[in-house]
Short mmCIF file of N, CA and C in Angstrom, two decimals:
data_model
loop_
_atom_site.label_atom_id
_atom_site.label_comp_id
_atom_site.label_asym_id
_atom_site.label_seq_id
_atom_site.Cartn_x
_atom_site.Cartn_y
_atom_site.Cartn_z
N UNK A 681 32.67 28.09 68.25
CA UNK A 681 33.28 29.02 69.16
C UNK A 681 33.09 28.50 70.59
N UNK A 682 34.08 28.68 71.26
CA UNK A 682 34.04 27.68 72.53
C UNK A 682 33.34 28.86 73.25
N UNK A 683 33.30 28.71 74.64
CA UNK A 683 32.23 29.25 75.94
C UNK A 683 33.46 30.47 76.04
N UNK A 684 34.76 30.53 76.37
CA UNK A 684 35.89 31.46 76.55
C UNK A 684 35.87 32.66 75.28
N UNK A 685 35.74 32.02 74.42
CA UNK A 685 35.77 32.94 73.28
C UNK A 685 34.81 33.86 73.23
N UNK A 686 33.79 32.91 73.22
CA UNK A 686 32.01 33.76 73.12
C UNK A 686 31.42 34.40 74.77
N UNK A 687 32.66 34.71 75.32
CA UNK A 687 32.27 35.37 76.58
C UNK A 687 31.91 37.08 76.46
N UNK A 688 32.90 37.42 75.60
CA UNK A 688 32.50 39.10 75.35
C UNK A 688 31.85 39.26 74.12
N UNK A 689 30.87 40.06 73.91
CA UNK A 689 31.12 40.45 72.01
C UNK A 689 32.37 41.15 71.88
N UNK A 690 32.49 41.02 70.68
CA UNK A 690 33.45 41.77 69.78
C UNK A 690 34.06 42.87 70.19
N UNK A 691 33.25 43.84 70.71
CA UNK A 691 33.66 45.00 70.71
C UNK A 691 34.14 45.53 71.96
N UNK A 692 34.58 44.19 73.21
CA UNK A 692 34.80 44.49 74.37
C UNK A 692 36.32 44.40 73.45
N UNK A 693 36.95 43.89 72.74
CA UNK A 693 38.14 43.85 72.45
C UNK A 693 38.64 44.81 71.28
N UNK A 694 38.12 45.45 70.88
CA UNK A 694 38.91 46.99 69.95
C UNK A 694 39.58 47.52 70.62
N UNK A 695 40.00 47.99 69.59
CA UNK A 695 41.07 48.50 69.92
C UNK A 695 41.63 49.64 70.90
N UNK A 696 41.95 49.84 72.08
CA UNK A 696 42.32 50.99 72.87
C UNK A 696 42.04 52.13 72.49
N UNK A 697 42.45 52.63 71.43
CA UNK A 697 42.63 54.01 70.98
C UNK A 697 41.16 54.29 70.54
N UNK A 698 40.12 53.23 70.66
CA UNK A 698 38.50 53.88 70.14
C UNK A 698 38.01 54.26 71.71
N UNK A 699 37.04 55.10 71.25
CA UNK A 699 36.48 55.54 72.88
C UNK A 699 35.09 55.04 73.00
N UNK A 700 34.41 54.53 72.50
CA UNK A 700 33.30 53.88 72.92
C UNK A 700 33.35 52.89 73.99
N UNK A 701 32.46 52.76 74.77
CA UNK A 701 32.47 51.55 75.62
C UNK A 701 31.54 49.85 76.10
N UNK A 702 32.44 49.33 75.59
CA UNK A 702 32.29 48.03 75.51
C UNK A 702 31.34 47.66 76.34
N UNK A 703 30.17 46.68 75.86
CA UNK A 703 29.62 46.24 76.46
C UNK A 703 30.30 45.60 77.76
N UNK A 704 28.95 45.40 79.30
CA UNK A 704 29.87 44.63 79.99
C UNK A 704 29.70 43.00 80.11
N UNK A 705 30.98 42.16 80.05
CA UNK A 705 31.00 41.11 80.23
C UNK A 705 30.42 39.80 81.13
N UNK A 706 30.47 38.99 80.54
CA UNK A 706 29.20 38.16 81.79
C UNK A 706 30.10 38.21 83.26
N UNK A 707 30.10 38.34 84.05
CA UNK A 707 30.80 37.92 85.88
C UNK A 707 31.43 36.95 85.42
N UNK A 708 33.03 37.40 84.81
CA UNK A 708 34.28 35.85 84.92
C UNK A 708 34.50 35.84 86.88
N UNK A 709 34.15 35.78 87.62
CA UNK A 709 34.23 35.38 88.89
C UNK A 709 33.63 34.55 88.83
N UNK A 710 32.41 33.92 87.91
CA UNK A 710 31.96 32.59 88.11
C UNK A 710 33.00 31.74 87.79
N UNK A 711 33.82 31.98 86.68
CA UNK A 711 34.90 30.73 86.96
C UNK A 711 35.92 30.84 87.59
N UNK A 712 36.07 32.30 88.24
CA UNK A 712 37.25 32.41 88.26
C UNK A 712 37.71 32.27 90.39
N UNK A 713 36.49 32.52 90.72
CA UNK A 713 36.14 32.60 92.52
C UNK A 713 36.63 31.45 93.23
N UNK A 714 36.47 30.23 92.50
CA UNK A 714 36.98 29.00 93.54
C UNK A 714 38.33 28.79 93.35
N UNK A 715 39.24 29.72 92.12
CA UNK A 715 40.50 29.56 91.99
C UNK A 715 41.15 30.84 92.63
N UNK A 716 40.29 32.09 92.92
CA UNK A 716 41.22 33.21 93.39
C UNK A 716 41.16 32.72 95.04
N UNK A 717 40.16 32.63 95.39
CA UNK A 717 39.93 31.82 97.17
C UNK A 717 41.78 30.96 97.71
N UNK A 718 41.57 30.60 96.70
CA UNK A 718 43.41 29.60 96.83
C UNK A 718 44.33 30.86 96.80
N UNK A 719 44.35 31.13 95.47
CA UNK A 719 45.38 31.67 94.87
C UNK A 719 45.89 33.16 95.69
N UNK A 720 44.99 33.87 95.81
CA UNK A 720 44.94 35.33 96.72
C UNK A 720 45.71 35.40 97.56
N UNK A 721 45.33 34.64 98.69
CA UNK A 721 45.77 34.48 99.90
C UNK A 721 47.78 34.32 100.38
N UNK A 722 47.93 33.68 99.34
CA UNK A 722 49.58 33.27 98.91
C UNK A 722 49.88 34.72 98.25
N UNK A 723 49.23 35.56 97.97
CA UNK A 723 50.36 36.57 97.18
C UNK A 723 51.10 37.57 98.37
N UNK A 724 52.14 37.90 98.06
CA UNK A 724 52.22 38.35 99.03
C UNK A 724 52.19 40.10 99.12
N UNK A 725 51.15 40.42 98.26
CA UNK A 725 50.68 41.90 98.15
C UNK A 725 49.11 41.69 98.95
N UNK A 726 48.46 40.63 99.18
CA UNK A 726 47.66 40.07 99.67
C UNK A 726 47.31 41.11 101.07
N UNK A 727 46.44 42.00 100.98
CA UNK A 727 45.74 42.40 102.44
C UNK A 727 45.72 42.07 103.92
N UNK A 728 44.57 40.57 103.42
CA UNK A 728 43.52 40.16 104.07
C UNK A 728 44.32 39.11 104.80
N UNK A 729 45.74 38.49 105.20
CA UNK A 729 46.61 37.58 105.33
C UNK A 729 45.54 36.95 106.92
N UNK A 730 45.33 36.00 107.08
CA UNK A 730 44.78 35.17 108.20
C UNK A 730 43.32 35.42 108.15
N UNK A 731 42.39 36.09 107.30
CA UNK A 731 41.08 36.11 106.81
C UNK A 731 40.51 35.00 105.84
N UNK A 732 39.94 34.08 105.70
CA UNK A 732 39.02 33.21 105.13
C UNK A 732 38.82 34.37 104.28
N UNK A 733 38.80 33.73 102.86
CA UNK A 733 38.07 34.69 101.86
C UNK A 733 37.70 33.41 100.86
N UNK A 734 36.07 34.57 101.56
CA UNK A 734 35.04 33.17 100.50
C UNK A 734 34.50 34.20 99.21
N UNK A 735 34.40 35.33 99.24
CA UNK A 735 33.60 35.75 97.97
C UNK A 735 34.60 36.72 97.48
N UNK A 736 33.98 37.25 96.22
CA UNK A 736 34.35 38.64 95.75
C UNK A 736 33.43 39.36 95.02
N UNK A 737 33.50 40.56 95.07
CA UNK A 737 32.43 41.51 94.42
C UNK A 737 32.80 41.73 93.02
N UNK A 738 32.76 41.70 91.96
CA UNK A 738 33.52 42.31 90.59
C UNK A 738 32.77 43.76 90.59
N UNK A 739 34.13 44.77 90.42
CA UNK A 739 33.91 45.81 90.50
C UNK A 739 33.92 46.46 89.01
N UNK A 740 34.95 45.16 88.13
CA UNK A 740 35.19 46.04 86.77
C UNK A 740 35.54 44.55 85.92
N UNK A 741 35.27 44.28 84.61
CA UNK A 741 35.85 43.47 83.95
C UNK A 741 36.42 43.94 82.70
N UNK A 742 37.72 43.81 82.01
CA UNK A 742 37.67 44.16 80.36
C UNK A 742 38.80 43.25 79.68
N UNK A 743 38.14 42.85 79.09
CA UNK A 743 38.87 41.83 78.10
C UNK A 743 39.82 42.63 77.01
N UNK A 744 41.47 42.45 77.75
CA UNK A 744 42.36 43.44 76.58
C UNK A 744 42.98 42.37 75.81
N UNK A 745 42.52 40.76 75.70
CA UNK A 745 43.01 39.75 74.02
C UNK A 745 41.83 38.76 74.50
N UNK A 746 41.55 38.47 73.35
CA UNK A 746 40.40 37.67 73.20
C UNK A 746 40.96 36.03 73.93
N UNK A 747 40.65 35.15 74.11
CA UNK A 747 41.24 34.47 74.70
C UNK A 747 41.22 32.79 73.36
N UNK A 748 40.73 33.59 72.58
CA UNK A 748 40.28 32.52 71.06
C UNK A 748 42.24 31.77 70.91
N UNK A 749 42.94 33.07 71.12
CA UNK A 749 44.24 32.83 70.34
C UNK A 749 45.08 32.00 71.11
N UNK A 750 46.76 32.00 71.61
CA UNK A 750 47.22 31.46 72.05
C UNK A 750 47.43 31.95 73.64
N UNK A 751 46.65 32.87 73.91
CA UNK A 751 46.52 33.59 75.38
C UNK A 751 46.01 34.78 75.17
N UNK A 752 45.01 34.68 75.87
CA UNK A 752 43.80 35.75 76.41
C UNK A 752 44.38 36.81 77.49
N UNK A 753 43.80 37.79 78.16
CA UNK A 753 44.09 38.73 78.98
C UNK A 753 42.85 39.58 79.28
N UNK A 754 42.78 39.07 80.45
CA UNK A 754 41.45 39.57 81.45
C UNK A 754 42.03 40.70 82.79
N UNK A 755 41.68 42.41 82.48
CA UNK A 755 41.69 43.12 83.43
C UNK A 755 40.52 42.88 84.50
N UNK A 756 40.81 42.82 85.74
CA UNK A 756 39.25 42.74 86.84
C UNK A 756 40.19 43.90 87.94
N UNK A 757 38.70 44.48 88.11
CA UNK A 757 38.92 45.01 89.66
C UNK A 757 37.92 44.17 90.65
N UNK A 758 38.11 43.26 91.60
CA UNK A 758 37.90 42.93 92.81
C UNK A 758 37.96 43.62 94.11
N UNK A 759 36.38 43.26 94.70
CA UNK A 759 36.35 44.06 96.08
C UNK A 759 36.01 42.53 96.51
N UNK A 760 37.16 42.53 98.28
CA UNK A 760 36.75 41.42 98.99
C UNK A 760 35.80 42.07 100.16
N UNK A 761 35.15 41.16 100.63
CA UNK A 761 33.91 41.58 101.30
C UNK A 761 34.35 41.96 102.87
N UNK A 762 33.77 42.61 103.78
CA UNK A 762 33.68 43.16 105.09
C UNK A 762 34.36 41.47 105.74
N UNK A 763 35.02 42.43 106.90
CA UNK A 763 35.77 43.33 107.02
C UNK A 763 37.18 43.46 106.45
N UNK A 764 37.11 44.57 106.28
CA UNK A 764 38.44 44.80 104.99
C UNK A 764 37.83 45.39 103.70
N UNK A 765 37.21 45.07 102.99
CA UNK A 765 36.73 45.53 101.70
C UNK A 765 37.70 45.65 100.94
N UNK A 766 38.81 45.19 100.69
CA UNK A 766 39.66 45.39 99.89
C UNK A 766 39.57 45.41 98.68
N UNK A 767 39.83 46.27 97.75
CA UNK A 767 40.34 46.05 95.93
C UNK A 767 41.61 46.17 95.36
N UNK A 768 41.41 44.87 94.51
CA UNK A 768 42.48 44.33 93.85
C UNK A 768 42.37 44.45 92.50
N UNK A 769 43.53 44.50 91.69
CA UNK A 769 43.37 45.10 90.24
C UNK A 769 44.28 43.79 90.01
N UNK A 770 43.73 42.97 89.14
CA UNK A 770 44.10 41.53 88.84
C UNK A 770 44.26 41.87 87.11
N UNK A 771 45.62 41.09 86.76
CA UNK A 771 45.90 40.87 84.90
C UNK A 771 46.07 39.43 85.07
N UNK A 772 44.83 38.75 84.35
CA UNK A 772 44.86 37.36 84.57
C UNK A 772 44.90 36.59 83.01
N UNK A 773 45.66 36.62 82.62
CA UNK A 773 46.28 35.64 81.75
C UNK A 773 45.03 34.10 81.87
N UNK A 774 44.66 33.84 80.25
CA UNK A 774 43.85 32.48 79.93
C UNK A 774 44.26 31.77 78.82
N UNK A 775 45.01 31.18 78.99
CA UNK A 775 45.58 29.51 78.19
C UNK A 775 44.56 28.39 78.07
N UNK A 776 44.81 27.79 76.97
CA UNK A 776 44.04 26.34 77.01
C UNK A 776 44.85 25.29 77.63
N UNK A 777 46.48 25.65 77.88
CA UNK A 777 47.51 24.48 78.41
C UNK A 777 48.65 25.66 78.94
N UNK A 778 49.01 25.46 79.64
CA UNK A 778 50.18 26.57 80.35
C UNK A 778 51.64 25.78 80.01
N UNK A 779 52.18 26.73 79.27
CA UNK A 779 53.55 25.96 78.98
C UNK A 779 54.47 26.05 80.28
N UNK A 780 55.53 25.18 80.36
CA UNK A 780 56.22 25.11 81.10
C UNK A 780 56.71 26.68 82.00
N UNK A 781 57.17 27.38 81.15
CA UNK A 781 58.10 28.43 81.51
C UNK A 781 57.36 29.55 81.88
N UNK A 782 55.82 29.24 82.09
CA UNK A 782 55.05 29.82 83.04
C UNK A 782 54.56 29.22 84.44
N UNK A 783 54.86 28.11 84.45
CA UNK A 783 54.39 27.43 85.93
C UNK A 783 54.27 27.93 86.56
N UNK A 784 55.07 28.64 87.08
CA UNK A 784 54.88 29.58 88.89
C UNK A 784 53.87 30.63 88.03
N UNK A 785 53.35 30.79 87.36
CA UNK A 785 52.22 31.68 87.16
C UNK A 785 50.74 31.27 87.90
N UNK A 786 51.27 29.76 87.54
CA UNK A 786 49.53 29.59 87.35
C UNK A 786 48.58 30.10 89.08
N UNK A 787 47.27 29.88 88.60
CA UNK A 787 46.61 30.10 89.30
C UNK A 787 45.29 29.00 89.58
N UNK A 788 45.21 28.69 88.22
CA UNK A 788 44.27 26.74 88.31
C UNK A 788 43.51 27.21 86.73
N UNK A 789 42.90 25.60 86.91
CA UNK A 789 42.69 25.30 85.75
C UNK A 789 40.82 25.50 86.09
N UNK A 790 40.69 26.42 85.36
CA UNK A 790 38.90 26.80 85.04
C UNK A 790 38.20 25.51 85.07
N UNK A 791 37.14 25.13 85.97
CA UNK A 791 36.24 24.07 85.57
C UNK A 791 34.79 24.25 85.64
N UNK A 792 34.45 25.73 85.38
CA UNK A 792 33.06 25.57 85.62
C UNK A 792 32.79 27.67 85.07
N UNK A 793 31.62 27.32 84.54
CA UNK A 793 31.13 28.92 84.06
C UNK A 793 31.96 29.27 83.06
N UNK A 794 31.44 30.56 82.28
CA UNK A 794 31.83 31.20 80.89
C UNK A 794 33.55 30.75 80.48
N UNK A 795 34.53 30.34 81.82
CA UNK A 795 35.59 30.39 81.09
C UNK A 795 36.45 28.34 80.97
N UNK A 796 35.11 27.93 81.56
CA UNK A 796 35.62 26.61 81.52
C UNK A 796 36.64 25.69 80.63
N UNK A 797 37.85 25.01 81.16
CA UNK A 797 38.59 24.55 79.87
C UNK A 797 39.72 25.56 79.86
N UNK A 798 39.65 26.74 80.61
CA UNK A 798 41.33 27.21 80.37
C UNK A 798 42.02 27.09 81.68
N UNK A 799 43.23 27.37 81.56
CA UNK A 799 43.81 27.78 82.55
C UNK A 799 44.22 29.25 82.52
N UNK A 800 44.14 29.51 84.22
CA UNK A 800 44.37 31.02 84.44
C UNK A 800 45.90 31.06 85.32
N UNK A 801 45.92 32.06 84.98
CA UNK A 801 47.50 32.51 85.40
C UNK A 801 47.92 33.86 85.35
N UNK A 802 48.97 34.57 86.08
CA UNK A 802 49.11 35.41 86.76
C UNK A 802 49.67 36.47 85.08
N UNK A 803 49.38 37.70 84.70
CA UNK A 803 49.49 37.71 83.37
C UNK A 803 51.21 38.24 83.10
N UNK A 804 51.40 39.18 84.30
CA UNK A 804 52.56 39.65 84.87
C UNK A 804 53.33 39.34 84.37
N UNK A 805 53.40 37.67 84.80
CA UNK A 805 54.75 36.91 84.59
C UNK A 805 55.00 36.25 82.88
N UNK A 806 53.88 36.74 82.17
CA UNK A 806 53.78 36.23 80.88
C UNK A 806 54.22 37.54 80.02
N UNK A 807 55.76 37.01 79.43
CA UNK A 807 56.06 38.50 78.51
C UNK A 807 55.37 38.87 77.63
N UNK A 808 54.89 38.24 77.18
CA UNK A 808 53.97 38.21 75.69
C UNK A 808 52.75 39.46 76.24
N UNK A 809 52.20 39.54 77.37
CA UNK A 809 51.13 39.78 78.00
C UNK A 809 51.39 40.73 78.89
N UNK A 810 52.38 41.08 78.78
CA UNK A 810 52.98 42.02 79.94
C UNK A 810 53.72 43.39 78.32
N UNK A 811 53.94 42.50 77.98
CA UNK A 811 53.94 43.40 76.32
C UNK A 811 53.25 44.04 76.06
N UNK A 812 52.12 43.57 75.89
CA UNK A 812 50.87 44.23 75.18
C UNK A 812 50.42 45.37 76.10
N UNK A 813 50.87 44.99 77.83
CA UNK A 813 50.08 46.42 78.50
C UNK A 813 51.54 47.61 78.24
N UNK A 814 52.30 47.37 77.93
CA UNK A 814 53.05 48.41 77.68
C UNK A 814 53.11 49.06 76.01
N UNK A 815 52.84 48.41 75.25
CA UNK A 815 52.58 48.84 74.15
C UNK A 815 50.92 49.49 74.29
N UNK A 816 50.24 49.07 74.92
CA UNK A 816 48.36 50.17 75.17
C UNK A 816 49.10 51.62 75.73
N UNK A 817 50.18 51.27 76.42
CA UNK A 817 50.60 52.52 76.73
C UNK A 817 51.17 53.99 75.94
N UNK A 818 51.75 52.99 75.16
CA UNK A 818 52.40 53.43 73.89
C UNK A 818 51.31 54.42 73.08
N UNK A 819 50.01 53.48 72.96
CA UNK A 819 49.18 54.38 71.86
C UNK A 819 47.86 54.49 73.05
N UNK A 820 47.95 55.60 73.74
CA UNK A 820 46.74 55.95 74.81
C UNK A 820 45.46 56.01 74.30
N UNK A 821 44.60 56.01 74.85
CA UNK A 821 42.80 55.53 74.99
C UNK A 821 42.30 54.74 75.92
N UNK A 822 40.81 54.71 75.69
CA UNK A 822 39.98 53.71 76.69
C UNK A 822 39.72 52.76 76.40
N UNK A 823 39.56 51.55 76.86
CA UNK A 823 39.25 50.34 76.85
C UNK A 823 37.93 50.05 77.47
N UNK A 824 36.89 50.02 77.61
CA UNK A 824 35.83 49.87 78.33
C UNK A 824 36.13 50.86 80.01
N UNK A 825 36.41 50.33 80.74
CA UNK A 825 36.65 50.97 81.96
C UNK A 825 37.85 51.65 81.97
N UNK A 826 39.03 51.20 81.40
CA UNK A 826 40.13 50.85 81.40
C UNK A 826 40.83 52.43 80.75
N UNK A 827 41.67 53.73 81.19
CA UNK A 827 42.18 54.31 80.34
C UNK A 827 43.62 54.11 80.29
N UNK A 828 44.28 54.05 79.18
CA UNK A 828 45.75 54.19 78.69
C UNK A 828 46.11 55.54 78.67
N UNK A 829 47.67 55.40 79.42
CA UNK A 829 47.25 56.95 79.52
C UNK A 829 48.81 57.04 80.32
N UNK A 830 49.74 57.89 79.38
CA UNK A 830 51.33 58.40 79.89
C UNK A 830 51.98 59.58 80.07
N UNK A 831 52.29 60.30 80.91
CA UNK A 831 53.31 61.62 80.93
C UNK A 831 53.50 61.96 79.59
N UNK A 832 52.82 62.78 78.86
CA UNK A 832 53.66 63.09 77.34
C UNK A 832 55.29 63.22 76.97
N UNK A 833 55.87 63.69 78.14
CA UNK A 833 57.34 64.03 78.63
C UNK A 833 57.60 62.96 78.80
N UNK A 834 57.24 61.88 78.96
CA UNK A 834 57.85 60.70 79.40
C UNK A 834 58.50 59.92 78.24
N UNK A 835 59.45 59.31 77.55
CA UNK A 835 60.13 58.36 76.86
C UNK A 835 59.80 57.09 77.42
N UNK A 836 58.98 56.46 76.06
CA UNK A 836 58.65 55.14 76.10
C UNK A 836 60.13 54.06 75.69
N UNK A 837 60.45 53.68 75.75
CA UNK A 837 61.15 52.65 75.02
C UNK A 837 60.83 52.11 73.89
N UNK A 838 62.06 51.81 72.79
CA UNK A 838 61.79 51.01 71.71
C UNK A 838 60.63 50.29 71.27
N UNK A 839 59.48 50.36 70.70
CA UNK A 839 59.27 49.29 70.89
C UNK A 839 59.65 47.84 70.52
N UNK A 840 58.67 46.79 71.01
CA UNK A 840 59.60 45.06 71.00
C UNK A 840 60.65 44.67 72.04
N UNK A 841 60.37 45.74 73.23
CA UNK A 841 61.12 45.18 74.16
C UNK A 841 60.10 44.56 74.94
N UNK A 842 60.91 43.45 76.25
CA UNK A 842 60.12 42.73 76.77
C UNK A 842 60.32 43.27 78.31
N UNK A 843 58.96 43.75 79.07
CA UNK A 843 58.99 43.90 80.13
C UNK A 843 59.56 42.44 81.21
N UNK A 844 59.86 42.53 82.31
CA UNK A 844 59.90 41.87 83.22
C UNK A 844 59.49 42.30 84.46
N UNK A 845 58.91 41.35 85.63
CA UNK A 845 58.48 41.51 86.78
C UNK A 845 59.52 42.06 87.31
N UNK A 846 59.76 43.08 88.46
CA UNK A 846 60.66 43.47 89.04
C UNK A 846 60.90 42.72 90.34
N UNK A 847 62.10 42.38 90.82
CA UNK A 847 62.23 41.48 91.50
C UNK A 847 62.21 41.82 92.98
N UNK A 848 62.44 42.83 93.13
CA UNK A 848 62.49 43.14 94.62
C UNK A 848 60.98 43.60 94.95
N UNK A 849 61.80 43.06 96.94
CA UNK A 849 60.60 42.63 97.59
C UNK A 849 59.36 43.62 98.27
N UNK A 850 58.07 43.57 97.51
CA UNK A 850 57.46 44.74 97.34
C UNK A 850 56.20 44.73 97.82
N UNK A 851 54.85 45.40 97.91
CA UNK A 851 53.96 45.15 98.53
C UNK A 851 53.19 44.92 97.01
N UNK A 852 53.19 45.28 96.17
CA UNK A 852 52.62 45.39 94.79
C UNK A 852 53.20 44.66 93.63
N UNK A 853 52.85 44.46 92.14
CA UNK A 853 53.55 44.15 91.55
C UNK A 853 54.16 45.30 90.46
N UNK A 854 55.51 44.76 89.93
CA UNK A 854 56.02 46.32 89.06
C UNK A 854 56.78 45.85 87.90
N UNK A 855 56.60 46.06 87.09
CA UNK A 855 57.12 45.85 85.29
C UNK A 855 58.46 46.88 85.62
N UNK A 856 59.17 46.03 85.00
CA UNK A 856 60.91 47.20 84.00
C UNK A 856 60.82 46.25 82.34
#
């Protein structure tokens, strides 16, 4: 079992609909800090725009796919440090190789701490992964920190459809 795999036990990844709560995970900011420092700064939902950002606080971690398979999915809440304190609610997608038709996802390739050896990437832009948070929706519960949770009145869609990023120009990001 590689270092990525054997980052959570088991039971950070059950299933939504159980309510117990998952142990918490080791700090993925150890691998993940020298790649958000780059990556952050370019988004353009980004705060802190002309601020140096050297650290982050992890406020929340939960592993919603193990990252064993052909792509992992890591929820974090991030606080950046004074002044500003900002939090960010990050879906970070973990590959062992990023296929093509995710490129503009990426975010870098892990080289150090629990998630060493993958690449991370933005999860958003990955349908496969952008799927799965709309189907948690589908069948509500908690995830460790994490609750699923929809308007009962509300009409879900079919399922097996594929979300997409919404394209217009926004301060946030938004699924259709």
């Amino acid at each position: 079992m590689s270092n990525a795999a054997s980052l959570w036990t088991a039971p950070i990844w059950n299933d939504a609909r159980t309510s117990s709560v998952p142990p918490d995970p080791p700090d993925p900011l150890i691998s993940l800090t020298p790649l958000l420092r780059q990556w952050l700064p370019r988004q353009r939902w980004f705060a802190g725009k002309g601020r140096p950002v050297e650290d982050f606080t992890l406020v929340s971690a939960t592993g919603l796919l193990p990252p064993g398979g052909s792509a992992g999915l890591l929820h974090l809440l991030i606080r950046t440090p004074e002044p500003g304190a900002d939090c960010y609610q990050l879906l970070i997608g973990l590959r062992a190789a990023l296929p093509p038709h995710l490129a503009s996802a990426l975010i870098g390739h892990v080289t150090e701490g629990p998630l060493t050896g993958l690449t991370a990437y933005d999860a958003l832009l990955d349908p496969r992964l952008a799927g799965l948070l709309l189907e948690r929706l589908r069948t509500p519960g908690t995830l460790g920190a994490l609750r699923f949770d929809r308007d009962p009145d509300a009409a879900l869609p079919a399922p097996g459809l594929t979300p997409r990023p919404l394209g217009a120009e926004q301060s946030n990001s938004s699924l259709v």
